[in-house]
mmCIF file of C-alpha atoms and ligand atoms in Angstrom:
data_model
loop_
_atom_site.group_PDB
_atom_site.id
_atom_site.type_symbol
_atom_site.label_atom_id
_atom_site.label_comp_id
_atom_site.label_asym_id
_atom_site.label_seq_id
_atom_site.Cartn_x
_atom_site.Cartn_y
_atom_site.Cartn_z
ATOM 1 C CA MET A 23 -26.415 -31.672 7.470
ATOM 2 C CA ARG A 24 -23.217 -33.302 5.715
ATOM 3 C CA PRO A 25 -19.870 -32.619 6.989
ATOM 4 C CA VAL A 26 -17.243 -29.974 6.330
ATOM 5 C CA GLY A 27 -14.170 -31.208 5.242
ATOM 6 C CA PHE A 28 -10.928 -29.987 6.520
ATOM 7 C CA PHE A 29 -7.737 -30.766 4.497
ATOM 8 C CA ASP A 30 -3.979 -30.189 5.396
ATOM 9 C CA SER A 31 -0.883 -32.325 4.591
ATOM 10 C CA GLY A 32 -0.854 -33.583 8.320
ATOM 11 C CA LEU A 33 -1.910 -32.608 11.579
ATOM 12 C CA GLY A 34 -1.518 -28.651 11.117
ATOM 13 C CA GLY A 35 -5.086 -28.087 9.987
ATOM 14 C CA ALA A 36 -6.384 -29.406 13.476
ATOM 15 C CA SER A 37 -5.280 -25.789 14.563
ATOM 16 C CA VAL A 38 -8.045 -24.331 12.249
ATOM 17 C CA LEU A 39 -10.543 -26.997 12.782
ATOM 18 C CA ARG A 40 -10.029 -26.495 16.757
ATOM 19 C CA GLU A 41 -11.135 -22.854 16.072
ATOM 20 C CA ALA A 42 -14.143 -23.970 13.990
ATOM 21 C CA LEU A 43 -15.381 -26.224 16.836
ATOM 22 C CA HIS A 44 -15.543 -22.979 19.010
ATOM 23 C CA LEU A 45 -17.059 -20.639 16.358
ATOM 24 C CA LEU A 46 -19.402 -22.999 14.434
ATOM 25 C CA PRO A 47 -20.506 -25.691 16.730
ATOM 26 C CA ASN A 48 -23.567 -26.662 14.819
ATOM 27 C CA GLU A 49 -21.558 -28.118 12.260
ATOM 28 C CA ASN A 50 -20.026 -31.555 11.650
ATOM 29 C CA TYR A 51 -16.714 -32.090 10.517
ATOM 30 C CA LEU A 52 -14.557 -34.714 8.369
ATOM 31 C CA TYR A 53 -10.668 -33.870 8.735
ATOM 32 C CA TYR A 54 -8.287 -35.356 6.288
ATOM 33 C CA GLY A 55 -4.732 -35.303 7.009
ATOM 34 C CA ASP A 56 -2.256 -36.443 3.889
ATOM 35 C CA ASP A 57 0.342 -37.350 6.793
ATOM 36 C CA ALA A 58 1.721 -40.074 4.709
ATOM 37 C CA ASN A 59 3.047 -37.426 2.296
ATOM 38 C CA ALA A 60 3.672 -34.833 4.798
ATOM 39 C CA PRO A 61 5.510 -32.360 4.705
ATOM 40 C CA TYR A 62 4.437 -30.708 1.514
ATOM 41 C CA GLY A 63 6.548 -27.836 2.102
ATOM 42 C CA ASP A 64 9.731 -28.956 0.519
ATOM 43 C CA ARG A 65 8.139 -30.839 -2.390
ATOM 44 C CA SER A 66 7.441 -29.471 -6.279
ATOM 45 C CA TYR A 67 4.482 -27.458 -7.101
ATOM 46 C CA THR A 68 3.445 -30.308 -9.494
ATOM 47 C CA ASP A 69 3.624 -32.841 -6.211
ATOM 48 C CA ILE A 70 1.834 -30.464 -4.138
ATOM 49 C CA ALA A 71 -1.063 -29.741 -6.370
ATOM 50 C CA PHE A 72 -1.524 -33.768 -7.309
ATOM 51 C CA LEU A 73 -1.628 -34.517 -3.719
ATOM 52 C CA THR A 74 -3.866 -31.902 -2.585
ATOM 53 C CA GLU A 75 -6.316 -32.605 -5.577
ATOM 54 C CA LYS A 76 -6.191 -36.570 -4.605
ATOM 55 C CA SER A 77 -7.016 -35.774 -0.732
ATOM 56 C CA VAL A 78 -9.765 -33.392 -1.716
ATOM 57 C CA SER A 79 -11.339 -35.779 -3.982
ATOM 58 C CA ALA A 80 -11.118 -38.553 -1.269
ATOM 59 C CA MET A 81 -12.948 -35.989 0.847
ATOM 60 C CA ALA A 82 -15.663 -35.265 -1.812
ATOM 61 C CA ASP A 83 -16.117 -39.257 -1.750
ATOM 62 C CA PHE A 84 -16.890 -39.053 1.888
ATOM 63 C CA GLY A 85 -19.668 -36.876 1.057
ATOM 64 C CA ILE A 86 -18.558 -33.235 2.406
ATOM 65 C CA LYS A 87 -20.606 -30.173 1.337
ATOM 66 C CA ALA A 88 -17.685 -27.613 1.526
ATOM 67 C CA ALA A 89 -13.855 -27.812 2.150
ATOM 68 C CA VAL A 90 -11.485 -25.825 4.006
ATOM 69 C CA ILE A 91 -7.998 -25.986 2.717
ATOM 70 C CA ALA A 92 -6.331 -25.514 6.209
ATOM 71 C CA CYS A 93 -2.881 -25.499 4.479
ATOM 72 C CA ASN A 94 -0.940 -22.468 3.412
ATOM 73 C CA THR A 95 1.328 -24.342 1.032
ATOM 74 C CA ALA A 96 -1.626 -26.292 -0.642
ATOM 75 C CA THR A 97 -3.598 -22.909 -1.062
ATOM 76 C CA ALA A 98 -0.650 -21.118 -2.572
ATOM 77 C CA THR A 99 0.020 -23.846 -4.742
ATOM 78 C CA CYS A 100 -3.389 -24.731 -6.267
ATOM 79 C CA ILE A 101 -6.423 -22.953 -4.994
ATOM 80 C CA ASP A 102 -7.745 -21.808 -8.073
ATOM 81 C CA ALA A 103 -7.511 -25.191 -9.752
ATOM 82 C CA LEU A 104 -9.255 -26.844 -7.018
ATOM 83 C CA ARG A 105 -11.969 -24.558 -7.058
ATOM 84 C CA GLY A 106 -12.408 -25.288 -10.775
ATOM 85 C CA ALA A 107 -12.287 -28.970 -10.116
ATOM 86 C CA PHE A 108 -14.860 -29.447 -7.477
ATOM 87 C CA PRO A 109 -18.668 -28.672 -7.151
ATOM 88 C CA PHE A 110 -18.645 -27.515 -3.863
ATOM 89 C CA PRO A 111 -17.394 -24.136 -1.834
ATOM 90 C CA ILE A 112 -13.900 -24.137 -0.979
ATOM 91 C CA VAL A 113 -12.541 -21.779 1.634
ATOM 92 C CA SER A 114 -8.850 -21.613 2.063
ATOM 93 C CA ILE A 115 -5.987 -20.142 4.828
ATOM 94 C CA GLU A 116 -3.597 -17.459 3.817
ATOM 95 C CA PRO A 117 -0.835 -15.993 6.056
ATOM 96 C CA ALA A 118 -1.922 -13.293 8.548
ATOM 97 C CA ILE A 119 0.470 -10.806 6.815
ATOM 98 C CA LYS A 120 -2.015 -7.962 6.809
ATOM 99 C CA PRO A 121 -3.092 -7.579 10.396
ATOM 100 C CA ALA A 122 0.606 -8.270 11.279
ATOM 101 C CA CYS A 123 1.598 -5.413 8.960
ATOM 102 C CA GLU A 124 -0.972 -3.088 10.917
ATOM 103 C CA THR A 125 0.962 -3.463 14.466
ATOM 104 C CA GLU A 126 2.286 -0.130 15.564
ATOM 105 C CA GLY A 127 6.227 0.207 15.497
ATOM 106 C CA SER A 128 9.380 0.653 13.541
ATOM 107 C CA GLY A 129 10.571 -2.949 13.724
ATOM 108 C CA ARG A 130 10.093 -6.006 11.140
ATOM 109 C CA VAL A 131 7.297 -8.233 10.582
ATOM 110 C CA LEU A 132 8.605 -11.907 10.444
ATOM 111 C CA MET A 133 6.610 -14.231 7.954
ATOM 112 C CA LEU A 134 7.517 -17.615 8.755
ATOM 113 C CA SER A 135 6.290 -20.532 6.419
ATOM 114 C CA THR A 136 7.233 -23.522 4.129
ATOM 115 C CA ALA A 137 9.713 -23.213 1.610
ATOM 116 C CA ALA A 138 6.811 -23.361 -0.999
ATOM 117 C CA THR A 139 4.543 -20.848 0.358
ATOM 118 C CA ALA A 140 7.201 -18.302 0.416
ATOM 119 C CA SER A 141 8.241 -19.205 -2.999
ATOM 120 C CA LEU A 142 4.774 -19.023 -4.913
ATOM 121 C CA PRO A 143 3.525 -16.202 -6.707
ATOM 122 C CA ARG A 144 0.300 -16.178 -4.594
ATOM 123 C CA TYR A 145 2.287 -15.110 -1.505
ATOM 124 C CA LYS A 146 4.216 -12.773 -3.394
ATOM 125 C CA HIS A 147 1.283 -11.024 -4.480
ATOM 126 C CA LEU A 148 -0.205 -11.010 -1.246
ATOM 127 C CA LEU A 149 2.867 -9.196 -0.084
ATOM 128 C CA SER A 150 2.774 -6.719 -2.852
ATOM 129 C CA THR A 151 -0.447 -5.489 -1.695
ATOM 130 C CA MET A 152 1.096 -4.612 1.778
ATOM 131 C CA LYS A 153 1.623 -0.730 2.384
ATOM 132 C CA ASP A 154 5.208 -1.513 3.232
ATOM 133 C CA PRO A 155 6.200 -4.760 1.849
ATOM 134 C CA SER A 156 10.005 -4.112 2.606
ATOM 135 C CA ARG A 157 9.089 -4.320 6.505
ATOM 136 C CA VAL A 158 8.245 -8.048 5.955
ATOM 137 C CA VAL A 159 11.026 -10.556 6.140
ATOM 138 C CA SER A 160 9.835 -13.928 4.729
ATOM 139 C CA VAL A 161 11.914 -16.875 6.272
ATOM 140 C CA PRO A 162 11.052 -20.534 5.109
ATOM 141 C CA CYS A 163 11.661 -22.948 8.046
ATOM 142 C CA PRO A 164 12.147 -26.567 7.030
ATOM 143 C CA GLY A 165 12.370 -28.817 9.707
ATOM 144 C CA LEU A 166 9.804 -27.517 11.878
ATOM 145 C CA VAL A 167 6.801 -29.626 10.267
ATOM 146 C CA GLU A 168 8.254 -32.965 10.342
ATOM 147 C CA ARG A 169 8.955 -32.570 14.408
ATOM 148 C CA ILE A 170 5.486 -31.447 14.723
ATOM 149 C CA GLU A 171 3.969 -34.493 12.767
ATOM 150 C CA ARG A 172 6.136 -36.709 15.312
ATOM 151 C CA GLY A 173 4.261 -35.399 18.179
ATOM 152 C CA CYS A 174 6.559 -33.004 19.661
ATOM 153 C CA PHE A 175 5.247 -29.421 21.014
ATOM 154 C CA ALA A 176 7.540 -28.317 23.793
ATOM 155 C CA ALA A 177 8.756 -24.940 23.676
ATOM 156 C CA ASP A 178 12.201 -25.706 23.844
ATOM 157 C CA ALA A 179 12.187 -28.450 21.548
ATOM 158 C CA PHE A 180 12.687 -26.418 18.332
ATOM 159 C CA ASP A 181 15.633 -24.048 19.491
ATOM 160 C CA ASP A 182 18.069 -25.692 16.943
ATOM 161 C CA ILE A 183 15.842 -25.209 13.881
ATOM 162 C CA LEU A 184 14.806 -21.681 15.001
ATOM 163 C CA GLU A 185 18.696 -20.918 15.387
ATOM 164 C CA LYS A 186 19.566 -22.250 11.980
ATOM 165 C CA HIS A 187 16.612 -20.159 10.155
ATOM 166 C CA LEU A 188 16.715 -16.968 12.220
ATOM 167 C CA SER A 189 20.055 -16.276 13.926
ATOM 168 C CA PHE A 190 20.760 -13.665 10.944
ATOM 169 C CA LEU A 191 18.051 -11.769 12.721
ATOM 170 C CA GLU A 192 19.627 -11.669 16.137
ATOM 171 C CA GLY A 193 19.303 -8.557 17.918
ATOM 172 C CA GLU A 194 16.782 -7.052 15.588
ATOM 173 C CA THR A 195 13.366 -5.415 16.625
ATOM 174 C CA ILE A 196 10.369 -7.554 15.550
ATOM 175 C CA ASP A 197 7.119 -6.319 15.944
ATOM 176 C CA ALA A 198 5.030 -9.197 14.671
ATOM 177 C CA ILE A 199 5.642 -12.940 13.839
ATOM 178 C CA VAL A 200 3.128 -14.375 11.184
ATOM 179 C CA MET A 201 2.554 -18.051 11.554
ATOM 180 C CA GLY A 202 2.154 -18.724 7.660
ATOM 181 C CA CYS A 203 1.919 -22.576 8.329
ATOM 182 C CA THR A 204 -0.831 -24.140 10.262
ATOM 183 C CA HIS A 205 1.212 -26.630 11.812
ATOM 184 C CA TYR A 206 3.160 -23.633 13.728
ATOM 185 C CA VAL A 207 0.047 -22.449 15.450
ATOM 186 C CA PHE A 208 0.766 -25.598 17.872
ATOM 187 C CA ILE A 209 4.513 -24.340 18.629
ATOM 188 C CA LYS A 210 3.419 -20.706 19.562
ATOM 189 C CA LYS A 211 5.416 -20.957 22.773
ATOM 190 C CA ALA A 212 8.486 -22.072 20.770
ATOM 191 C CA PHE A 213 8.566 -19.147 18.862
ATOM 192 C CA ALA A 214 7.804 -16.802 21.861
ATOM 193 C CA ARG A 215 10.946 -18.231 23.732
ATOM 194 C CA TYR A 216 13.065 -17.796 20.729
ATOM 195 C CA ALA A 217 11.702 -14.081 20.260
ATOM 196 C CA SER A 218 12.383 -13.461 24.003
ATOM 197 C CA LEU A 219 15.844 -14.626 23.803
ATOM 198 C CA HIS A 220 17.078 -13.093 20.471
ATOM 199 C CA PHE A 221 14.853 -10.472 19.454
ATOM 200 C CA ARG A 222 13.816 -6.885 20.509
ATOM 201 C CA GLY A 223 10.370 -5.745 20.225
ATOM 202 C CA LYS A 224 7.074 -7.425 21.355
ATOM 203 C CA ALA A 225 7.166 -10.157 18.671
ATOM 204 C CA GLU A 226 3.371 -10.432 18.701
ATOM 205 C CA LEU A 227 2.127 -13.638 17.083
ATOM 206 C CA PHE A 228 -0.514 -13.761 14.217
ATOM 207 C CA ASP A 229 -2.194 -16.616 12.525
ATOM 208 C CA GLY A 230 -5.017 -16.815 9.969
ATOM 209 C CA ASN A 231 -7.225 -19.235 11.741
ATOM 210 C CA ALA A 232 -10.183 -17.543 13.065
ATOM 211 C CA ALA A 233 -10.640 -15.120 9.833
ATOM 212 C CA THR A 234 -10.451 -18.429 7.889
ATOM 213 C CA VAL A 235 -13.210 -20.061 10.073
ATOM 214 C CA ARG A 236 -15.280 -16.743 10.021
ATOM 215 C CA GLN A 237 -15.075 -16.649 6.097
ATOM 216 C CA LEU A 238 -16.261 -20.316 6.143
ATOM 217 C CA GLY A 239 -19.224 -19.305 8.161
ATOM 218 C CA ARG A 240 -20.154 -16.655 5.533
ATOM 219 C CA VAL A 241 -19.758 -19.175 2.754
ATOM 220 C CA LEU A 242 -22.180 -21.719 4.358
ATOM 221 C CA LYS A 243 -24.640 -18.968 4.937
ATOM 222 C CA ALA A 244 -24.362 -17.404 1.509
ATOM 223 C CA ASN A 245 -24.876 -21.015 -0.056
ATOM 224 C CA ASN A 246 -27.800 -21.788 2.250
ATOM 225 C CA ILE A 247 -25.988 -24.783 3.490
ATOM 226 C CA GLU A 248 -25.743 -24.198 7.140
ATOM 227 C CA ASN A 249 -26.457 -27.267 9.646
ATOM 228 C CA PRO A 250 -29.102 -26.061 12.067
ATOM 229 C CA CYS A 251 -28.603 -29.189 14.367
ATOM 230 C CA GLY A 252 -24.898 -30.356 14.042
ATOM 231 C CA SER A 253 -22.919 -31.235 17.198
ATOM 232 C CA ALA A 254 -19.338 -30.345 16.238
ATOM 233 C CA HIS A 255 -18.832 -34.122 15.687
ATOM 234 C CA VAL A 256 -15.473 -34.918 13.964
ATOM 235 C CA GLU A 257 -14.492 -37.946 12.247
ATOM 236 C CA TYR A 258 -10.782 -38.127 11.490
ATOM 237 C CA ARG A 259 -9.145 -39.596 8.384
ATOM 238 C CA THR A 260 -5.528 -40.101 7.461
ATOM 239 C CA SER A 261 -3.382 -41.395 4.528
ATOM 240 C CA GLY A 262 -0.848 -42.222 7.427
ATOM 241 C CA ASP A 263 -0.744 -44.117 10.463
ATOM 242 C CA LYS A 264 -4.006 -43.579 12.151
ATOM 243 C CA ALA A 265 -3.365 -45.567 15.435
ATOM 244 C CA ARG A 266 -0.525 -43.285 16.201
ATOM 245 C CA LEU A 267 -1.846 -39.935 14.801
ATOM 246 C CA GLU A 268 -5.525 -40.061 15.880
ATOM 247 C CA PRO A 269 -4.636 -39.740 19.697
ATOM 248 C CA ILE A 270 -2.265 -36.686 18.991
ATOM 249 C CA PHE A 271 -4.939 -35.281 16.719
ATOM 250 C CA ARG A 272 -7.666 -35.639 19.426
ATOM 251 C CA SER A 273 -5.607 -33.788 22.046
ATOM 252 C CA LEU A 274 -4.937 -30.998 19.527
ATOM 253 C CA ILE A 275 -8.371 -30.092 18.663
ATOM 254 C CA ALA A 276 -9.472 -30.416 22.502
ATOM 255 C CA LEU A 277 -6.894 -27.747 23.561
HETATM 256 N N1 DGL B 26 0.643 -27.032 7.461
HETATM 257 C C1 DGL B 26 1.001 -26.590 6.234
HETATM 258 C C2 DGL B 26 0.817 -25.307 5.744
HETATM 259 O O1 DGL B 26 -0.130 -24.668 6.313
HETATM 260 C C3 DGL B 26 1.638 -27.288 5.432
HETATM 261 C C4 DGL B 26 3.019 -28.055 5.890
HETATM 262 C C5 DGL B 26 3.772 -28.993 4.922
HETATM 263 O O2 DGL B 26 3.264 -29.994 4.791
HETATM 264 O O3 DGL B 26 4.974 -28.574 4.870
HETATM 265 O O4 DGL B 26 1.516 -24.647 4.971
#
């Protein structure tokens, strides 16, 4: 009956939780965002690992039965250490480059993420298992998360940042764009807008959210810890300014 804990550096993990509310409505949830320390993506690996472990410890103290690391950056940095440190099952998100690389076409696959995710061995290894890793262009996009954390989601509100990071691909054929950061799922319209103005190709958008939640369902079942009578109740906790963040969080999970 205990809740499943969802962790992210900030609001991004709400995009994964939202999926869980649809796919696993019999569970109850506890969300923890480390907004006081977000973004994680430009921090050192030591910092990210320290802050993530501290946040998961806080969720453990609140009595969760399983955790979802709804943060690509934290997964890439320290998922193995977390699994060794806590007694409950831990499910984690990974960038959805596999389905993206299965798209038809001769164009590129764009993988957008934080700087940390793109540079870590875990992501490089995932990339090396693709049939044609050279099709994938990995682009760190600092700046997006900060703006999303401020509650900004408009399609045209990110043109300057996207221009700065993606102008070197002007006119290229892009078959797929992987949103390799859970925050980015909330600004799909900004990516679609940029792609329609600057790229050729269909630039189909991919995220790993539904796959992560399906894995959570399998893990709860395998450990015999499914909740038969939960009601998708969500308790929200943050290390940041709860009065400012909770209304944004609630509107994001209701989308
Ligand atoms: N939402 C996060 C991710 O999926 C982290 C963003 C950040 O804090 O930089 O990577």
